[in-house]
Amino acid sequence: MSDKPVLLVTGGSRGIGAAVCVLAAQKGWAVAVNYVSNQAAADAVVAEIRAAGGEAVAVRGDVGVAADIDAMFVAVDKHFGRIDGLVNNAGVIDLSQRVDEMSAERLERMMRVNVIGSILAAREAVRRMSTRHGGKGGAIVNISSMAAVIGSPSLYVDYAASKAAIDTFTVGLAREVATEGVRVNAVRPGIIDTDIHASGGEPDRAHRSASMIPMQRPGTAQEVADAIVYLLSSPASYITGAILNVSGGR
Ligand code: NAP
């Protein structure tokens, strides 16, 4: 069993998730770096953590597939023998479309990955961390988006709705397990400079959007990771059910 507290970060191979993995390792967490297809990116995050003297392992799994989520937690059990934190970070966008153009397949994928994947992963974490199940407690941070508040018209209202579901899920689960040693919070990033915009067909979106952001610049993955790792930490011991905007004022 690891002496260190163990953190699983879904989508830990790139972007915000990778920044969380590296920062959490610096703060003393042993880290399971989940990825779905980019093994090289996950291996690079693991190598960076190990080179700095930390503990990390890459774990493949699609959060859009229930069996993969179960297997991912079993892999963490086997490798580390414990789990103390979960960051539900893996998430997808899609091409800009109006709702009257969207296919059922698109909507099903959006909700399966962003919503159901996060809920199932939280279920597995609670089954292991909650004192009700004999666990020692822990912390969950869900990654929402300012889209949940803005609605993202003509871009991806479906994505915005999936993140609004994450907000409500965060508040509900936080209250459900509040006496069981498990804190549950969310972070709402604004426009952050990562690969996600390229996957939505607009690689330069973060910088093109600077004028719409009160601070006149996109955020960095590091700035979001700072907030997430804080919410995981014991200085945040009285914070649960909170949703923290990390959005440059947007
Ligand atoms: P990103 O750069 O596109 O990275 C996505 C990460 O998620 C990768 O590690 C990817 O793994 C993984 N992933 C994607 N689908 C997955 C699946 N089905 N199962 C497991 N892992 C999966 O994304 P990001 O910008 O860092 O976004 C991270 C989170 O922040 C998302 O929930 C996103 O909605 C949210 N967010 C981002 C922004 C922004 O402006 N960037 C704003 C608000 C909210 P592979 O490397 O294997 O592909």
XYZ file of N, CA, C and O in Angstrom, residues 99-209:
444
model
N -28.626 23.816 -31.623
C -29.354 22.638 -31.139
C -30.184 22.018 -32.272
O -30.307 20.797 -32.369
N -30.717 22.879 -33.184
C -31.562 22.320 -34.255
C -30.753 21.570 -35.319
O -31.319 21.041 -36.270
N -29.434 21.501 -35.140
C -28.581 20.714 -36.044
C -28.027 19.445 -35.385
O -27.376 18.636 -36.035
N -28.215 19.292 -34.089
C -27.518 18.218 -33.359
C -28.149 16.843 -33.562
O -29.376 16.715 -33.558
N -27.273 15.818 -33.689
C -27.757 14.439 -33.825
C -27.931 13.806 -32.442
O -27.302 14.221 -31.462
N -28.739 12.761 -32.409
C -28.912 12.009 -31.158
C -27.588 11.390 -30.729
O -27.287 11.323 -29.528
N -26.770 10.955 -31.711
C -25.482 10.314 -31.385
C -24.560 11.296 -30.677
O -23.873 10.954 -29.720
N -24.542 12.525 -31.165
C -23.709 13.547 -30.527
C -24.136 13.764 -29.064
O -23.305 13.796 -28.149
N -25.456 13.900 -28.873
C -25.964 14.171 -27.518
C -25.681 13.005 -26.585
O -25.313 13.189 -25.423
N -25.828 11.794 -27.132
C -25.613 10.606 -26.299
C -24.148 10.539 -25.846
O -23.870 10.281 -24.675
N -23.210 10.822 -26.750
C -21.781 10.803 -26.379
C -21.463 11.901 -25.360
O -20.781 11.663 -24.363
N -22.003 13.084 -25.595
C -21.726 14.211 -24.695
C -22.150 13.879 -23.264
O -21.406 14.097 -22.311
N -23.354 13.337 -23.127
C -23.874 13.055 -21.788
C -23.184 11.817 -21.185
O -22.918 11.769 -19.989
N -22.906 10.831 -22.037
C -22.278 9.593 -21.534
C -20.890 9.884 -20.971
O -20.546 9.440 -19.874
N -20.092 10.648 -21.703
C -18.722 10.922 -21.245
C -18.731 11.954 -20.113
O -18.144 11.736 -19.042
N -19.381 13.090 -20.347
C -19.253 14.203 -19.390
C -20.066 14.005 -18.115
O -19.622 14.408 -17.037
N -21.241 13.413 -18.239
C -22.129 13.321 -17.068
C -22.077 11.919 -16.442
O -21.676 11.763 -15.283
N -22.451 10.910 -17.235
C -22.546 9.566 -16.645
C -21.164 9.085 -16.206
O -21.008 8.499 -15.133
N -20.133 9.378 -17.009
C -18.775 8.979 -16.637
C -18.364 9.569 -15.290
O -17.787 8.875 -14.441
N -18.675 10.839 -15.082
C -18.304 11.480 -13.816
C -19.084 10.892 -12.646
O -18.530 10.696 -11.553
N -20.364 10.614 -12.871
C -21.177 10.072 -11.774
C -20.718 8.654 -11.415
O -20.575 8.304 -10.235
N -20.444 7.839 -12.444
C -19.988 6.469 -12.156
C -18.623 6.476 -11.462
O -18.383 5.687 -10.537
N -17.736 7.357 -11.880
C -16.417 7.419 -11.225
C -16.577 7.874 -9.775
O -15.939 7.319 -8.866
N -17.448 8.846 -9.545
C -17.688 9.293 -8.166
C -18.290 8.158 -7.334
O -17.950 7.986 -6.162
N -19.168 7.389 -7.962
C -19.749 6.231 -7.246
C -18.642 5.289 -6.759
O -18.619 4.887 -5.585
N -17.720 4.963 -7.650
C -16.631 4.058 -7.274
C -15.757 4.674 -6.187
O -15.289 3.977 -5.271
N -15.510 5.974 -6.285
C -14.689 6.641 -5.268
C -15.393 6.622 -3.912
O -14.773 6.316 -2.885
N -16.689 6.918 -3.895
C -17.439 6.938 -2.630
C -17.479 5.535 -2.019
O -17.346 5.374 -0.795
N -17.629 4.523 -2.871
C -17.646 3.140 -2.351
C -16.351 2.788 -1.621
O -16.340 1.938 -0.740
N -15.270 3.456 -2.009
C -13.975 3.163 -1.373
C -13.619 4.148 -0.258
O -12.940 3.797 0.706
N -14.053 5.403 -0.374
C -13.582 6.443 0.553
C -14.550 6.712 1.708
O -14.125 7.124 2.785
N -15.845 6.519 1.492
C -16.839 6.880 2.505
C -16.672 6.036 3.770
O -16.509 4.810 3.697
N -16.777 6.694 4.925
C -16.715 5.959 6.191
C -17.898 4.988 6.296
O -17.820 3.971 6.984
N -18.978 5.280 5.585
C -20.146 4.372 5.567
C -19.779 3.014 4.992
O -20.402 1.999 5.303
N -18.770 3.017 4.121
C -18.315 1.764 3.501
C -16.993 1.289 4.105
O -16.277 0.514 3.483
N -16.636 1.811 5.273
C -15.389 1.387 5.918
C -14.161 2.128 5.435
O -13.028 1.778 5.779
N -14.344 3.174 4.606
C -13.207 3.955 4.098
C -12.744 5.010 5.095
O -13.342 5.191 6.157
N -11.677 5.700 4.718
C -11.080 6.706 5.616
C -11.409 8.137 5.196
O -10.789 9.078 5.685
N -12.328 8.313 4.254
C -12.662 9.652 3.779
C -11.837 10.026 2.566
O -10.957 9.278 2.139
N -12.129 11.205 2.031
C -11.398 11.647 0.847
C -12.051 12.868 0.239
O -12.937 13.497 0.849
N -11.608 13.217 -0.951
C -12.127 14.422 -1.620
C -12.323 14.150 -3.105
O -11.514 13.449 -3.735
N -13.389 14.725 -3.637
C -13.683 14.633 -5.074
C -13.782 16.055 -5.617
O -14.416 16.913 -4.986
N -13.142 16.302 -6.739
C -13.329 17.581 -7.433
C -13.828 17.280 -8.844
O -13.177 16.535 -9.597
N -14.984 17.826 -9.171
C -15.563 17.665 -10.508
C -15.226 18.892 -11.346
O -15.289 20.025 -10.852
N -14.910 18.668 -12.628
C -14.604 19.807 -13.485
C -15.835 20.174 -14.304
O -16.260 19.430 -15.195
N -16.388 21.312 -13.965
C -17.544 21.867 -14.665
C -17.031 22.814 -15.744
O -15.978 22.586 -16.349
N -17.733 23.894 -15.984
C -17.307 24.895 -16.976
C -18.171 26.134 -16.784
O -19.349 26.020 -16.391
N -17.644 27.307 -17.120
C -18.486 28.505 -17.121
C -19.609 28.373 -18.139
O -20.608 29.088 -18.074
N -19.441 27.439 -19.091
C -20.523 27.183 -20.060
C -21.823 26.830 -19.349
O -22.913 27.146 -19.842
N -21.720 26.211 -18.168
C -22.918 25.831 -17.407
C -23.753 27.051 -17.047
O -24.968 26.969 -16.884
N -23.101 28.204 -16.920
C -23.776 29.440 -16.530
C -24.176 30.245 -17.767
O -25.255 30.831 -17.835
N -23.288 30.251 -18.760
C -23.475 31.096 -19.954
C -24.411 30.427 -20.966
O -25.125 31.094 -21.718
N -24.387 29.080 -21.018
C -25.251 28.348 -21.942
C -24.658 28.094 -23.310
O -25.173 27.277 -24.069
N -23.614 28.810 -23.687
C -22.877 28.614 -24.948
C -23.750 28.506 -26.191
O -23.613 27.560 -26.980
N -24.647 29.490 -26.434
C -25.515 29.439 -27.612
C -24.717 29.432 -28.907
O -23.705 30.120 -29.017
N -25.185 28.642 -29.879
C -24.575 28.502 -31.214
C -23.178 27.893 -31.181
O -22.520 27.812 -32.210
N -22.716 27.496 -30.021
C -21.431 26.799 -29.905
C -21.698 25.336 -29.555
O -21.561 24.448 -30.379
N -22.094 25.140 -28.281
C -22.399 23.777 -27.824
C -23.247 23.836 -26.555
O -22.762 23.639 -25.448
N -24.540 24.083 -26.796
C -25.503 24.124 -25.684
C -25.565 22.763 -24.990
O -25.793 22.680 -23.771
N -25.318 21.689 -25.751
C -25.330 20.346 -25.151
C -24.193 20.198 -24.140
O -24.373 19.674 -23.041
N -23.026 20.686 -24.489
C -21.881 20.659 -23.562
C -22.214 21.496 -22.316
O -21.974 21.058 -21.176
N -22.763 22.688 -22.527
C -23.120 23.553 -21.396
C -24.091 22.837 -20.470
O -23.952 22.873 -19.238
N -25.073 22.158 -21.062
C -26.064 21.434 -20.250
C -25.408 20.278 -19.495
O -25.767 19.991 -18.345
N -24.427 19.631 -20.131
C -23.736 18.525 -19.441
C -22.982 19.065 -18.226
O -22.911 18.417 -17.180
N -22.421 20.254 -18.338
C -21.677 20.829 -17.217
C -22.616 21.369 -16.134
O -22.286 21.357 -14.945
N -23.806 21.828 -16.533
C -24.804 22.221 -15.528
C -25.212 21.000 -14.710
O -25.431 21.094 -13.495
N -25.278 19.850 -15.367
C -25.581 18.606 -14.629
C -24.467 18.317 -13.620
O -24.745 17.870 -12.495
N -23.245 18.597 -13.995
C -22.117 18.383 -13.068
C -22.247 19.305 -11.853
O -21.972 18.896 -10.713
N -22.670 20.548 -12.079
C -22.854 21.472 -10.946
C -23.871 20.907 -9.955
O -23.632 20.872 -8.739
N -25.009 20.482 -10.465
C -26.066 19.971 -9.587
C -25.627 18.681 -8.908
O -25.880 18.469 -7.713
N -24.953 17.839 -9.667
C -24.442 16.585 -9.094
C -23.472 16.872 -7.946
O -23.490 16.204 -6.906
N -22.648 17.885 -8.127
C -21.659 18.245 -7.093
C -22.360 18.633 -5.788
O -21.993 18.155 -4.710
N -23.365 19.486 -5.890
C -24.071 19.945 -4.690
C -24.792 18.772 -4.022
O -24.714 18.575 -2.805
N -25.462 17.962 -4.824
C -26.230 16.845 -4.262
C -25.349 15.801 -3.606
O -25.603 15.369 -2.471
N -24.291 15.402 -4.315
C -23.419 14.371 -3.735
C -22.707 14.908 -2.494
O -22.535 14.190 -1.504
N -22.298 16.177 -2.538
C -21.614 16.761 -1.376
C -22.482 16.644 -0.132
O -22.008 16.270 0.952
N -23.774 16.945 -0.290
C -24.678 16.889 0.865
C -24.955 15.439 1.277
O -25.106 15.136 2.458
N -24.996 14.552 0.276
C -25.291 13.140 0.559
C -24.203 12.502 1.420
O -24.487 11.689 2.285
N -22.945 12.878 1.186
C -21.833 12.197 1.878
C -21.117 13.113 2.883
O -20.030 12.787 3.347
N -21.770 14.214 3.239
C -21.109 15.217 4.084
C -20.688 14.675 5.447
O -19.711 15.150 6.030
N -21.412 13.696 5.972
C -21.048 13.148 7.287
C -20.185 11.893 7.155
O -19.926 11.202 8.135
N -19.746 11.603 5.935
C -19.019 10.345 5.692
C -17.553 10.573 5.345
O -16.883 9.699 4.790
N -17.053 11.784 5.665
C -15.625 12.055 5.460
C -15.248 12.389 4.032
O -14.066 12.507 3.716
N -16.239 12.526 3.165
C -15.937 12.796 1.750
C -16.439 14.196 1.389
O -17.626 14.497 1.541
N -15.516 15.037 0.927
C -15.886 16.367 0.440
C -15.994 16.318 -1.083
O -15.209 15.628 -1.738
N -16.967 17.056 -1.605
C -17.192 17.068 -3.061
C -17.355 18.516 -3.512
O -18.243 19.227 -3.034
N -16.482 18.957 -4.393
C -16.534 20.328 -4.898
C -16.363 20.324 -6.410
O -16.039 19.291 -7.001
N -16.564 21.488 -7.017
C -16.366 21.604 -8.466
C -15.594 22.879 -8.775
O -15.617 23.847 -8.009
N -14.920 22.854 -9.891
C -14.263 24.042 -10.432
C -14.883 24.312 -11.796
O -15.113 23.391 -12.573
N -15.188 25.605 -12.031
C -15.710 26.002 -13.348
C -14.639 26.804 -14.083
O -14.525 28.022 -13.881
N -13.855 26.148 -14.954
C -12.894 26.928 -15.738
C -13.638 27.809 -16.754
O -14.715 27.453 -17.234
N -13.005 28.947 -17.077
C -13.504 29.767 -18.191
C -12.843 29.260 -19.462
O -12.831 28.058 -19.735
N -12.255 30.157 -20.235
C -11.589 29.738 -21.484
C -10.107 29.512 -21.175
O -9.374 30.451 -20.836
N -9.708 28.263 -21.270
C -8.356 27.857 -20.874
C -7.608 27.368 -22.112
O -8.179 26.665 -22.961
N -6.345 27.718 -22.183
C -5.540 27.403 -23.368
C -5.079 25.946 -23.332
O -4.043 25.633 -22.761
N -5.893 25.045 -23.914
C -5.547 23.615 -23.996
C -5.935 23.107 -25.386
O -6.521 23.828 -26.192
N -5.668 21.800 -25.596
C -6.000 21.152 -26.882
C -7.498 21.019 -27.120
O -7.913 20.668 -28.227
N -8.326 21.231 -26.095
C -9.755 20.900 -26.236
C -10.393 21.708 -27.361
O -11.295 21.232 -28.042
N -9.897 22.926 -27.585
C -10.507 23.788 -28.606
C -10.252 23.229 -30.009
O -11.113 23.317 -30.881
N -9.076 22.614 -30.204
C -8.782 21.971 -31.492
C -9.751 20.813 -31.722
O -10.223 20.600 -32.847
N -10.095 20.083 -30.637
C -11.011 18.955 -30.805
C -12.422 19.447 -31.148
O -13.243 18.674 -31.638
N -12.709 20.713 -30.910
C -13.988 21.297 -31.320
C -13.866 22.053 -32.639
O -14.772 22.794 -33.018
N -12.725 21.864 -33.331
C -12.528 22.462 -34.656
C -12.030 23.887 -34.636
O -11.974 24.554 -35.669
N -11.662 24.423 -33.433
C -11.214 25.820 -33.346
C -9.950 25.929 -32.498
O -9.986 26.387 -31.347
N -8.791 25.510 -33.061
C -7.567 25.455 -32.259
C -7.154 26.801 -31.654
O -6.556 26.834 -30.582
N -7.502 27.913 -32.311
C -7.064 29.222 -31.792
C -8.139 29.919 -30.953
O -8.034 31.097 -30.637
N -9.185 29.160 -30.541
C -10.322 29.788 -29.847
C -9.899 30.517 -28.572
O -10.386 31.625 -28.299
N -9.003 29.911 -27.789
C -8.664 30.508 -26.497
C -8.117 31.928 -26.693
O -8.567 32.865 -26.028
N -7.195 32.105 -27.623
C -6.591 33.431 -27.788
C -7.519 34.384 -28.534
O -7.567 35.577 -28.229
N -8.308 33.837 -29.485
C -9.264 34.681 -30.220
C -10.335 35.244 -29.290
O -10.910 36.306 -29.554
N -10.600 34.529 -28.181
C -11.678 34.941 -27.272
C -11.213 35.919 -26.206
O -12.009 36.331 -25.356
